[in-house]
mmCIF file of C-alpha atoms in Angstrom:
data_model
loop_
_atom_site.group_PDB
_atom_site.id
_atom_site.type_symbol
_atom_site.label_atom_id
_atom_site.label_comp_id
_atom_site.label_asym_id
_atom_site.label_seq_id
_atom_site.Cartn_x
_atom_site.Cartn_y
_atom_site.Cartn_z
ATOM 1 C CA UNK A 19 49.573 79.197 -53.762
ATOM 2 C CA UNK A 20 47.503 77.787 -51.086
ATOM 3 C CA UNK A 21 47.844 74.247 -50.128
ATOM 4 C CA UNK A 22 44.604 71.760 -49.867
ATOM 5 C CA UNK A 23 43.933 68.946 -47.602
ATOM 6 C CA UNK A 24 41.181 66.916 -49.290
ATOM 7 C CA UNK A 25 40.563 64.859 -45.950
ATOM 8 C CA UNK A 26 37.080 62.289 -46.262
ATOM 9 C CA UNK A 27 33.246 63.058 -44.086
ATOM 10 C CA UNK A 28 34.615 61.945 -40.044
ATOM 11 C CA UNK A 29 30.791 59.933 -40.355
ATOM 12 C CA UNK A 30 32.695 58.194 -43.802
ATOM 13 C CA UNK A 31 36.259 57.686 -41.589
ATOM 14 C CA UNK A 32 34.054 55.980 -38.696
ATOM 15 C CA UNK A 33 32.570 53.229 -40.699
ATOM 16 C CA UNK A 34 35.936 52.372 -42.527
ATOM 17 C CA UNK A 35 36.943 52.122 -39.274
ATOM 18 C CA UNK A 36 34.686 49.759 -38.211
ATOM 19 C CA UNK A 37 34.713 46.987 -40.297
ATOM 20 C CA UNK A 38 38.932 47.053 -39.898
ATOM 21 C CA UNK A 39 40.662 44.312 -37.638
ATOM 22 C CA UNK A 40 40.767 45.165 -33.929
ATOM 23 C CA UNK A 41 44.538 45.384 -33.971
ATOM 24 C CA UNK A 42 44.501 48.163 -36.829
ATOM 25 C CA UNK A 43 42.133 49.926 -35.217
ATOM 26 C CA UNK A 44 44.412 50.271 -32.784
ATOM 27 C CA UNK A 45 47.076 51.706 -33.931
ATOM 28 C CA UNK A 46 45.050 54.232 -35.970
ATOM 29 C CA UNK A 47 44.562 55.996 -32.684
ATOM 30 C CA UNK A 48 47.803 57.765 -33.280
ATOM 31 C CA UNK A 49 46.517 58.973 -36.740
ATOM 32 C CA UNK A 50 45.408 62.524 -34.788
ATOM 33 C CA UNK A 51 43.349 63.567 -32.355
ATOM 34 C CA UNK A 52 40.209 63.845 -34.087
ATOM 35 C CA UNK A 53 40.666 59.169 -35.022
ATOM 36 C CA UNK A 54 41.717 58.984 -30.863
ATOM 37 C CA UNK A 55 38.094 60.177 -30.530
ATOM 38 C CA UNK A 56 35.805 58.562 -32.116
ATOM 39 C CA UNK A 57 37.930 55.811 -31.661
ATOM 40 C CA UNK A 58 37.402 55.369 -27.916
ATOM 41 C CA UNK A 59 34.439 56.341 -28.037
ATOM 42 C CA UNK A 60 31.855 53.836 -26.328
ATOM 43 C CA UNK A 61 29.220 53.680 -29.151
ATOM 44 C CA UNK A 62 32.198 53.405 -31.210
ATOM 45 C CA UNK A 63 33.219 49.915 -30.185
ATOM 46 C CA UNK A 64 29.583 48.343 -29.283
ATOM 47 C CA UNK A 65 29.059 49.340 -32.892
ATOM 48 C CA UNK A 66 32.530 47.994 -34.250
ATOM 49 C CA UNK A 67 31.751 44.792 -32.226
ATOM 50 C CA UNK A 68 29.064 44.385 -33.698
ATOM 51 C CA UNK A 69 29.579 44.880 -37.486
ATOM 52 C CA UNK A 70 33.104 43.975 -37.615
ATOM 53 C CA UNK A 71 32.993 42.290 -41.002
ATOM 54 C CA UNK A 72 35.987 39.731 -39.698
ATOM 55 C CA UNK A 73 36.503 39.166 -35.669
ATOM 56 C CA UNK A 74 39.936 37.700 -35.294
ATOM 57 C CA UNK A 75 39.462 34.620 -33.246
ATOM 58 C CA UNK A 76 42.403 33.880 -30.679
ATOM 59 C CA UNK A 77 43.577 30.989 -28.467
ATOM 60 C CA UNK A 78 43.968 31.823 -25.001
ATOM 61 C CA UNK A 79 46.579 29.159 -23.298
ATOM 62 C CA UNK A 80 48.254 29.261 -20.476
ATOM 63 C CA UNK A 81 50.530 26.259 -18.344
ATOM 64 C CA UNK A 82 52.708 26.526 -15.516
ATOM 65 C CA UNK A 83 54.637 29.894 -16.269
ATOM 66 C CA UNK A 84 53.275 33.123 -15.528
ATOM 67 C CA UNK A 85 52.973 34.963 -19.097
ATOM 68 C CA UNK A 86 49.594 33.874 -21.424
ATOM 69 C CA UNK A 87 50.299 33.044 -25.401
ATOM 70 C CA UNK A 88 47.776 34.302 -27.750
ATOM 71 C CA UNK A 89 46.838 32.816 -31.058
ATOM 72 C CA UNK A 90 44.954 33.410 -34.194
ATOM 73 C CA UNK A 91 43.505 30.509 -34.419
ATOM 74 C CA UNK A 92 43.191 30.706 -38.701
ATOM 75 C CA UNK A 93 47.346 31.623 -39.090
ATOM 76 C CA UNK A 94 49.919 29.301 -39.806
ATOM 77 C CA UNK A 95 50.810 28.029 -36.567
ATOM 78 C CA UNK A 96 54.736 27.959 -37.552
ATOM 79 C CA UNK A 97 54.404 31.919 -38.568
ATOM 80 C CA UNK A 98 56.241 33.465 -35.508
ATOM 81 C CA UNK A 99 53.046 36.409 -36.331
ATOM 82 C CA UNK A 100 50.172 33.667 -35.374
ATOM 83 C CA UNK A 101 51.835 34.132 -31.317
ATOM 84 C CA UNK A 102 52.398 36.720 -29.045
ATOM 85 C CA UNK A 103 53.757 37.285 -25.375
ATOM 86 C CA UNK A 104 50.631 38.775 -22.987
ATOM 87 C CA UNK A 105 51.703 40.202 -19.591
ATOM 88 C CA UNK A 106 49.370 38.872 -17.019
ATOM 89 C CA UNK A 107 47.425 41.191 -14.843
ATOM 90 C CA UNK A 108 48.635 41.600 -11.149
ATOM 91 C CA UNK A 109 46.830 40.607 -8.631
ATOM 92 C CA UNK A 110 46.747 41.864 -5.078
ATOM 93 C CA UNK A 111 49.505 41.291 -2.545
ATOM 94 C CA UNK A 112 49.429 38.766 0.137
ATOM 95 C CA UNK A 113 47.597 40.095 2.894
ATOM 96 C CA UNK A 114 49.763 38.370 5.704
ATOM 97 C CA UNK A 115 53.710 38.519 4.863
ATOM 98 C CA UNK A 116 54.149 34.550 5.858
ATOM 99 C CA UNK A 117 52.298 34.310 2.456
ATOM 100 C CA UNK A 118 55.238 35.323 0.337
ATOM 101 C CA UNK A 119 56.837 31.322 0.415
ATOM 102 C CA UNK A 120 56.979 29.203 -2.175
ATOM 103 C CA UNK A 121 53.663 27.903 -1.985
ATOM 104 C CA UNK A 122 51.757 31.311 -2.162
ATOM 105 C CA UNK A 123 53.457 31.777 -5.527
ATOM 106 C CA UNK A 124 52.808 28.462 -7.015
ATOM 107 C CA UNK A 125 49.049 29.263 -6.095
ATOM 108 C CA UNK A 126 49.238 32.779 -7.223
ATOM 109 C CA UNK A 127 48.894 31.924 -10.996
ATOM 110 C CA UNK A 128 45.745 32.536 -12.535
ATOM 111 C CA UNK A 129 42.753 29.929 -13.544
ATOM 112 C CA UNK A 130 41.020 31.145 -16.999
ATOM 113 C CA UNK A 131 37.171 31.275 -15.595
ATOM 114 C CA UNK A 132 36.165 31.573 -19.107
ATOM 115 C CA UNK A 133 35.713 33.838 -21.898
ATOM 116 C CA UNK A 134 33.100 35.217 -23.840
ATOM 117 C CA UNK A 135 32.937 39.438 -25.389
ATOM 118 C CA UNK A 136 37.066 39.228 -26.023
ATOM 119 C CA UNK A 137 36.586 39.935 -22.234
ATOM 120 C CA UNK A 138 38.746 36.905 -20.527
ATOM 121 C CA UNK A 139 37.504 35.798 -16.608
ATOM 122 C CA UNK A 140 40.469 35.046 -14.322
ATOM 123 C CA UNK A 141 40.984 33.411 -10.173
ATOM 124 C CA UNK A 142 43.900 33.927 -8.707
ATOM 125 C CA UNK A 143 44.217 30.899 -5.748
ATOM 126 C CA UNK A 144 46.419 32.613 -3.416
ATOM 127 C CA UNK A 145 43.847 36.387 -2.591
ATOM 128 C CA UNK A 146 40.943 35.205 -3.716
ATOM 129 C CA UNK A 147 41.041 37.421 -7.274
ATOM 130 C CA UNK A 148 39.181 37.593 -9.850
ATOM 131 C CA UNK A 149 40.088 39.663 -12.723
ATOM 132 C CA UNK A 150 38.404 40.513 -16.100
ATOM 133 C CA UNK A 151 40.929 41.345 -18.264
ATOM 134 C CA UNK A 152 40.208 42.454 -21.754
ATOM 135 C CA UNK A 153 43.971 41.045 -23.375
ATOM 136 C CA UNK A 154 43.317 43.040 -26.890
ATOM 137 C CA UNK A 155 43.570 46.543 -24.775
ATOM 138 C CA UNK A 156 45.185 45.715 -21.619
ATOM 139 C CA UNK A 157 42.448 46.576 -19.581
ATOM 140 C CA UNK A 158 41.189 45.026 -16.106
ATOM 141 C CA UNK A 159 39.513 45.308 -12.910
ATOM 142 C CA UNK A 160 39.775 43.395 -9.751
ATOM 143 C CA UNK A 161 36.113 41.672 -8.908
ATOM 144 C CA UNK A 162 34.403 42.176 -4.875
ATOM 145 C CA UNK A 163 36.318 39.749 -2.874
ATOM 146 C CA UNK A 164 34.978 36.130 -2.462
ATOM 147 C CA UNK A 165 35.130 33.798 0.157
ATOM 148 C CA UNK A 166 35.063 30.975 -2.155
ATOM 149 C CA UNK A 167 37.574 28.940 -4.244
ATOM 150 C CA UNK A 168 35.316 29.562 -7.821
ATOM 151 C CA UNK A 169 36.690 26.821 -9.215
ATOM 152 C CA UNK A 170 35.884 24.910 -6.118
ATOM 153 C CA UNK A 171 31.984 24.874 -7.037
ATOM 154 C CA UNK A 172 30.596 22.052 -9.224
ATOM 155 C CA UNK A 173 29.623 24.658 -12.277
ATOM 156 C CA UNK A 174 30.257 27.246 -13.120
ATOM 157 C CA UNK A 175 30.263 30.435 -15.830
ATOM 158 C CA UNK A 176 31.123 33.455 -17.811
ATOM 159 C CA UNK A 177 28.874 35.149 -20.100
ATOM 160 C CA UNK A 178 27.025 38.195 -21.001
ATOM 161 C CA UNK A 179 22.854 39.344 -20.702
ATOM 162 C CA UNK A 180 21.868 41.578 -23.154
ATOM 163 C CA UNK A 181 19.200 42.536 -22.217
ATOM 164 C CA UNK A 182 19.952 44.250 -19.243
ATOM 165 C CA UNK A 183 24.004 45.083 -20.840
ATOM 166 C CA UNK A 184 24.850 42.618 -17.835
ATOM 167 C CA UNK A 185 28.273 40.601 -17.291
ATOM 168 C CA UNK A 186 27.132 37.569 -14.956
ATOM 169 C CA UNK A 187 29.293 35.442 -13.289
ATOM 170 C CA UNK A 188 27.494 32.046 -12.969
ATOM 171 C CA UNK A 189 27.682 29.513 -9.788
ATOM 172 C CA UNK A 190 25.983 26.571 -9.387
ATOM 173 C CA UNK A 191 26.232 24.307 -6.302
ATOM 174 C CA UNK A 192 25.337 20.147 -7.127
ATOM 175 C CA UNK A 193 25.820 16.901 -5.875
ATOM 176 C CA UNK A 194 29.274 16.289 -6.694
ATOM 177 C CA UNK A 195 30.013 12.888 -8.591
ATOM 178 C CA UNK A 196 33.596 12.918 -10.154
ATOM 179 C CA UNK A 197 33.205 8.937 -9.560
ATOM 180 C CA UNK A 198 30.776 8.647 -11.736
ATOM 181 C CA UNK A 199 31.142 5.723 -13.241
ATOM 182 C CA UNK A 200 31.204 3.665 -10.829
ATOM 183 C CA UNK A 201 27.742 4.915 -9.058
ATOM 184 C CA UNK A 202 25.194 4.033 -11.791
ATOM 185 C CA UNK A 203 22.775 3.016 -9.568
ATOM 186 C CA UNK A 204 21.118 5.568 -8.247
ATOM 187 C CA UNK A 205 18.909 6.678 -4.951
ATOM 188 C CA UNK A 206 15.089 8.209 -4.188
ATOM 189 C CA UNK A 207 16.518 9.716 -1.509
ATOM 190 C CA UNK A 208 19.860 11.663 -3.477
ATOM 191 C CA UNK A 209 19.578 15.201 -2.721
ATOM 192 C CA UNK A 210 18.733 17.159 -5.768
ATOM 193 C CA UNK A 211 18.096 20.672 -4.647
ATOM 194 C CA UNK A 212 21.112 22.820 -5.916
ATOM 195 C CA UNK A 213 21.627 27.064 -5.680
ATOM 196 C CA UNK A 214 22.822 28.706 -8.330
ATOM 197 C CA UNK A 215 24.593 32.039 -7.518
ATOM 198 C CA UNK A 216 23.970 35.356 -10.271
ATOM 199 C CA UNK A 217 27.254 38.329 -10.097
ATOM 200 C CA UNK A 218 26.188 41.091 -11.905
ATOM 201 C CA UNK A 219 29.110 43.182 -12.569
ATOM 202 C CA UNK A 220 26.904 46.070 -12.878
ATOM 203 C CA UNK A 221 25.226 46.210 -10.008
ATOM 204 C CA UNK A 222 28.292 44.658 -8.264
ATOM 205 C CA UNK A 223 26.427 41.986 -6.390
ATOM 206 C CA UNK A 224 25.081 38.946 -5.167
ATOM 207 C CA UNK A 225 22.192 37.095 -5.571
ATOM 208 C CA UNK A 226 21.199 34.003 -4.877
ATOM 209 C CA UNK A 227 18.218 31.014 -6.643
ATOM 210 C CA UNK A 228 17.303 28.158 -5.517
ATOM 211 C CA UNK A 229 16.854 24.885 -8.221
ATOM 212 C CA UNK A 230 15.818 21.141 -8.296
ATOM 213 C CA UNK A 231 19.029 19.856 -10.884
ATOM 214 C CA UNK A 232 18.907 15.722 -10.666
ATOM 215 C CA UNK A 233 22.621 16.290 -11.553
ATOM 216 C CA UNK A 234 25.889 15.527 -10.652
ATOM 217 C CA UNK A 235 29.410 16.964 -11.535
ATOM 218 C CA UNK A 236 31.248 15.489 -13.734
ATOM 219 C CA UNK A 237 35.276 16.037 -12.335
ATOM 220 C CA UNK A 238 37.304 19.572 -12.569
ATOM 221 C CA UNK A 239 37.326 19.452 -16.527
ATOM 222 C CA UNK A 240 34.045 20.597 -16.855
ATOM 223 C CA UNK A 241 33.140 22.995 -14.116
ATOM 224 C CA UNK A 242 33.703 25.857 -16.691
ATOM 225 C CA UNK A 243 31.043 26.387 -19.332
ATOM 226 C CA UNK A 244 30.657 26.652 -22.645
ATOM 227 C CA UNK A 245 29.379 29.700 -24.177
ATOM 228 C CA UNK A 246 27.542 29.639 -26.792
ATOM 229 C CA UNK A 247 25.123 32.786 -27.557
ATOM 230 C CA UNK A 248 23.538 33.888 -23.864
ATOM 231 C CA UNK A 249 23.546 30.559 -22.691
ATOM 232 C CA UNK A 250 26.045 28.701 -20.912
ATOM 233 C CA UNK A 251 26.595 24.606 -21.432
ATOM 234 C CA UNK A 252 27.933 22.509 -19.070
ATOM 235 C CA UNK A 253 28.640 18.429 -18.804
ATOM 236 C CA UNK A 254 26.293 16.142 -15.838
ATOM 237 C CA UNK A 255 25.808 13.037 -15.303
ATOM 238 C CA UNK A 256 21.760 12.915 -15.578
ATOM 239 C CA UNK A 257 20.969 10.697 -12.519
ATOM 240 C CA UNK A 258 17.227 9.860 -13.988
ATOM 241 C CA UNK A 259 19.054 8.712 -16.878
ATOM 242 C CA UNK A 260 22.689 7.605 -15.801
ATOM 243 C CA UNK A 261 24.322 8.692 -18.872
ATOM 244 C CA UNK A 262 26.208 11.852 -18.825
ATOM 245 C CA UNK A 263 23.824 15.153 -20.419
ATOM 246 C CA UNK A 264 24.952 18.419 -21.478
ATOM 247 C CA UNK A 265 22.837 20.757 -18.905
ATOM 248 C CA UNK A 266 22.450 23.898 -20.135
ATOM 249 C CA UNK A 267 21.621 27.655 -18.605
ATOM 250 C CA UNK A 268 19.573 31.262 -20.538
ATOM 251 C CA UNK A 269 21.258 34.449 -18.621
ATOM 252 C CA UNK A 270 18.523 35.815 -20.631
ATOM 253 C CA UNK A 271 15.923 34.375 -19.228
ATOM 254 C CA UNK A 272 17.417 33.031 -16.022
ATOM 255 C CA UNK A 273 16.427 29.762 -16.737
ATOM 256 C CA UNK A 274 17.432 25.550 -17.036
ATOM 257 C CA UNK A 275 17.327 23.179 -20.195
ATOM 258 C CA UNK A 276 18.111 19.630 -20.986
ATOM 259 C CA UNK A 277 20.456 18.240 -24.263
ATOM 260 C CA UNK A 278 20.908 14.712 -24.221
ATOM 261 C CA UNK A 279 23.635 13.813 -26.546
ATOM 262 C CA UNK A 280 23.478 11.401 -29.298
ATOM 263 C CA UNK A 281 21.282 8.957 -29.875
ATOM 264 C CA UNK A 282 23.333 5.154 -29.276
ATOM 265 C CA UNK A 283 25.994 6.807 -26.938
ATOM 266 C CA UNK A 284 27.113 4.835 -24.369
ATOM 267 C CA UNK A 285 29.118 4.892 -21.286
ATOM 268 C CA UNK A 286 30.484 0.656 -22.446
ATOM 269 C CA UNK A 287 31.674 2.626 -24.947
ATOM 270 C CA UNK A 288 32.366 6.232 -24.762
ATOM 271 C CA UNK A 289 34.651 8.657 -22.900
ATOM 272 C CA UNK A 290 33.549 11.679 -22.783
ATOM 273 C CA UNK A 291 36.961 14.524 -23.286
ATOM 274 C CA UNK A 292 35.556 17.582 -23.280
ATOM 275 C CA UNK A 293 32.785 20.441 -24.563
ATOM 276 C CA UNK A 294 33.079 22.489 -26.596
ATOM 277 C CA UNK A 295 31.331 25.498 -28.659
ATOM 278 C CA UNK A 296 32.763 24.911 -32.540
ATOM 279 C CA UNK A 297 33.840 28.263 -34.485
ATOM 280 C CA UNK A 298 31.020 28.455 -37.809
ATOM 281 C CA UNK A 299 28.035 28.293 -34.320
ATOM 282 C CA UNK A 300 27.956 24.768 -33.500
ATOM 283 C CA UNK A 301 28.550 23.106 -29.598
ATOM 284 C CA UNK A 302 30.665 19.432 -30.256
ATOM 285 C CA UNK A 303 31.731 17.082 -27.491
ATOM 286 C CA UNK A 304 35.497 14.928 -27.737
ATOM 287 C CA UNK A 305 34.752 11.294 -26.492
ATOM 288 C CA UNK A 306 37.659 8.396 -26.065
ATOM 289 C CA UNK A 307 36.575 5.198 -27.885
ATOM 290 C CA UNK A 308 37.013 2.649 -25.245
ATOM 291 C CA UNK A 309 38.754 0.245 -27.413
ATOM 292 C CA UNK A 310 41.375 2.789 -27.276
ATOM 293 C CA UNK A 311 42.163 2.462 -30.581
ATOM 294 C CA UNK A 312 40.454 6.526 -32.088
ATOM 295 C CA UNK A 313 38.687 9.464 -30.314
ATOM 296 C CA UNK A 314 35.529 11.135 -32.712
ATOM 297 C CA UNK A 315 34.389 14.315 -32.088
ATOM 298 C CA UNK A 316 30.438 14.749 -32.307
ATOM 299 C CA UNK A 317 29.412 18.114 -33.683
ATOM 300 C CA UNK A 318 25.613 19.137 -33.204
ATOM 301 C CA UNK A 319 24.294 20.736 -36.470
ATOM 302 C CA UNK A 320 21.395 22.266 -34.664
ATOM 303 C CA UNK A 321 20.722 23.374 -31.564
ATOM 304 C CA UNK A 322 19.337 21.058 -28.888
ATOM 305 C CA UNK A 323 17.838 18.338 -31.776
ATOM 306 C CA UNK A 324 19.087 15.713 -30.368
ATOM 307 C CA UNK A 325 18.665 13.415 -34.394
ATOM 308 C CA UNK A 326 21.189 16.442 -35.057
ATOM 309 C CA UNK A 327 24.697 15.591 -33.899
ATOM 310 C CA UNK A 328 26.748 14.276 -36.541
ATOM 311 C CA UNK A 329 30.370 12.457 -35.824
ATOM 312 C CA UNK A 330 32.069 14.657 -37.945
ATOM 313 C CA UNK A 331 35.651 13.940 -37.184
ATOM 314 C CA UNK A 332 37.481 10.211 -35.907
ATOM 315 C CA UNK A 333 40.965 10.824 -35.370
ATOM 316 C CA UNK A 334 43.679 8.085 -33.835
ATOM 317 C CA UNK A 335 44.077 7.599 -30.319
ATOM 318 C CA UNK A 336 47.462 9.167 -29.547
ATOM 319 C CA UNK A 337 46.779 11.589 -26.743
ATOM 320 C CA UNK A 338 45.420 14.546 -28.922
ATOM 321 C CA UNK A 339 43.335 16.865 -26.538
ATOM 322 C CA UNK A 340 41.452 18.886 -29.132
ATOM 323 C CA UNK A 341 40.509 22.909 -28.201
ATOM 324 C CA UNK A 342 38.616 23.781 -31.205
ATOM 325 C CA UNK A 343 37.539 23.757 -34.955
ATOM 326 C CA UNK A 344 38.889 26.744 -36.805
ATOM 327 C CA UNK A 345 37.444 27.569 -39.950
ATOM 328 C CA UNK A 346 38.936 26.111 -42.494
ATOM 329 C CA UNK A 347 38.113 22.498 -40.233
ATOM 330 C CA UNK A 348 41.286 22.703 -38.923
ATOM 331 C CA UNK A 349 41.811 20.578 -35.769
ATOM 332 C CA UNK A 350 43.314 22.441 -32.614
ATOM 333 C CA UNK A 351 45.110 20.715 -29.355
ATOM 334 C CA UNK A 352 47.654 20.129 -27.538
ATOM 335 C CA UNK A 353 49.144 17.194 -26.948
ATOM 336 C CA UNK A 354 51.359 15.062 -23.958
ATOM 337 C CA UNK A 355 54.640 16.208 -25.068
ATOM 338 C CA UNK A 356 53.129 20.366 -24.402
ATOM 339 C CA UNK A 357 53.023 21.504 -28.105
ATOM 340 C CA UNK A 358 49.571 23.247 -29.988
ATOM 341 C CA UNK A 359 48.887 20.814 -33.031
ATOM 342 C CA UNK A 360 46.789 21.435 -35.851
ATOM 343 C CA UNK A 361 45.160 18.444 -37.158
ATOM 344 C CA UNK A 362 43.073 17.519 -40.350
ATOM 345 C CA UNK A 363 40.283 15.590 -39.818
ATOM 346 C CA UNK A 364 42.226 12.163 -40.960
ATOM 347 C CA UNK A 365 43.846 13.256 -37.546
ATOM 348 C CA UNK A 366 47.192 14.387 -39.764
ATOM 349 C CA UNK A 367 49.282 16.676 -38.700
ATOM 350 C CA UNK A 368 49.659 19.583 -40.183
ATOM 351 C CA UNK A 369 50.991 22.390 -38.568
ATOM 352 C CA UNK A 370 52.799 22.495 -34.449
ATOM 353 C CA UNK A 371 53.751 25.718 -32.679
ATOM 354 C CA UNK A 372 55.381 23.970 -28.992
ATOM 355 C CA UNK A 373 54.064 26.579 -26.445
ATOM 356 C CA UNK A 374 56.252 28.725 -24.327
ATOM 357 C CA UNK A 375 59.373 28.301 -26.494
ATOM 358 C CA UNK A 376 61.104 25.232 -25.913
ATOM 359 C CA UNK A 377 59.946 24.299 -22.654
ATOM 360 C CA UNK A 378 58.003 20.874 -22.257
ATOM 361 C CA UNK A 379 54.755 21.383 -21.299
ATOM 362 C CA UNK A 380 52.589 18.618 -19.917
ATOM 363 C CA UNK A 381 49.204 19.397 -21.314
ATOM 364 C CA UNK A 382 46.788 17.710 -18.437
ATOM 365 C CA UNK A 383 48.192 21.609 -16.719
ATOM 366 C CA UNK A 384 47.251 23.420 -19.996
ATOM 367 C CA UNK A 385 44.338 26.105 -19.273
ATOM 368 C CA UNK A 386 42.794 27.661 -22.415
ATOM 369 C CA UNK A 387 39.935 29.384 -23.674
ATOM 370 C CA UNK A 388 38.494 30.805 -27.054
ATOM 371 C CA UNK A 389 38.212 34.161 -27.392
ATOM 372 C CA UNK A 390 37.524 37.242 -30.328
ATOM 373 C CA UNK A 391 39.272 40.164 -30.300
ATOM 374 C CA UNK A 392 37.240 43.389 -29.398
ATOM 375 C CA UNK A 393 37.952 46.868 -28.399
ATOM 376 C CA UNK A 394 34.997 46.551 -25.162
ATOM 377 C CA UNK A 395 35.917 47.245 -22.309
ATOM 378 C CA UNK A 396 33.438 48.043 -18.724
ATOM 379 C CA UNK A 397 34.045 51.082 -18.836
ATOM 380 C CA UNK A 398 29.919 51.173 -18.434
ATOM 381 C CA UNK A 399 29.351 48.954 -16.685
ATOM 382 C CA UNK A 400 32.882 48.982 -13.596
ATOM 383 C CA UNK A 401 35.593 50.607 -13.052
ATOM 384 C CA UNK A 402 37.771 49.634 -14.668
ATOM 385 C CA UNK A 403 42.121 50.229 -13.993
ATOM 386 C CA UNK A 404 44.518 49.605 -16.590
ATOM 387 C CA UNK A 405 48.129 47.599 -16.630
ATOM 388 C CA UNK A 406 50.983 48.602 -18.952
ATOM 389 C CA UNK A 407 51.308 52.250 -19.952
ATOM 390 C CA UNK A 408 49.122 54.963 -19.828
ATOM 391 C CA UNK A 409 49.507 58.440 -20.386
ATOM 392 C CA UNK A 410 47.217 61.842 -20.441
ATOM 393 C CA UNK A 411 46.884 63.443 -23.942
ATOM 394 C CA UNK A 412 47.125 66.661 -24.774
ATOM 395 C CA UNK A 413 43.059 66.970 -23.964
ATOM 396 C CA UNK A 414 43.964 65.439 -20.212
ATOM 397 C CA UNK A 415 42.541 62.534 -21.610
ATOM 398 C CA UNK A 416 43.683 59.308 -20.237
ATOM 399 C CA UNK A 417 44.441 56.616 -23.656
ATOM 400 C CA UNK A 418 44.808 53.131 -23.635
ATOM 401 C CA UNK A 419 48.062 51.258 -24.644
ATOM 402 C CA UNK A 420 47.836 47.146 -25.328
ATOM 403 C CA UNK A 421 49.917 45.532 -24.300
ATOM 404 C CA UNK A 422 51.298 43.364 -27.087
#
């Protein structure tokens, strides 16, 4: 008697896969050739990003070592499955033999410039390598050589323009003033002209726009832009208002705007520590109160509406540096002893994770980025170089193997 095997229509299989987490979809590539072909289709990957029922957000952490740790921000930190070690994309070889020394080795560790749609932009100081990387897929691409160090520029950011389907690197020149607290008298002769340089991944080219920006740079930790939707945000010092404000750059309109902080912000009372995006779709700022007793997190409930700023969290000052807030309201951050902690809104410790195993890492050297797991790659924009294992399948196609 002939045995019949019932199979689901491929279109129904597609609809099911579109709603599964990235890691599950990647495992299902091994089921059969038709599933592999379906999952490898660029349009499927775009649809998966747009339709995912429960996207997974992870926290990428790097300190003074060559590896990066990726943490599921919604998982219990004390579970072994919450964190995985990733292999960093390699930089290009030194251009000169004398670069093989301790100094060069220490400068081959990447800076995290930003994250967008599951892609991470890394910068390697030794050779000025800029590499875009999808940690979920283990694919990476080195950008064209830049003659300068982006991290020394006053402001920079990484984002995506949906109107042109183009990833962009933004570099903005401002009048630098890391000592803004002691420079509040202002001057009529201050130079307010600057340049906005935009690198297009699609055209593989730069273009420069002259801009008028009456702002000053607040220093190194504020130079990386925070992406919210199609807009990059930076904390800068307003020369006119004599207080920090948020400078916003619309990646679609290519236009700047200013967003004020909360009404009762005063530099005599507050020191702004960070600008973050809260999970759930709001911008937030973390501030230290000058009396040294408490830290506060303010959330802008309605975008660009100053009256919507709300003081949502007040915690005792303890050397804790907030990084992000998960869906349950848990505040993830690094303490001065080098461990990742999750606090509640009263500042009470809920969980902790020692970053890098038993190593003691200083939070001042910790770099981080929140990213959403995605199947997106850069095939439709620029060519991709893979890291990790690749092989040819029976049809002569190269398949991707995630490195986790």
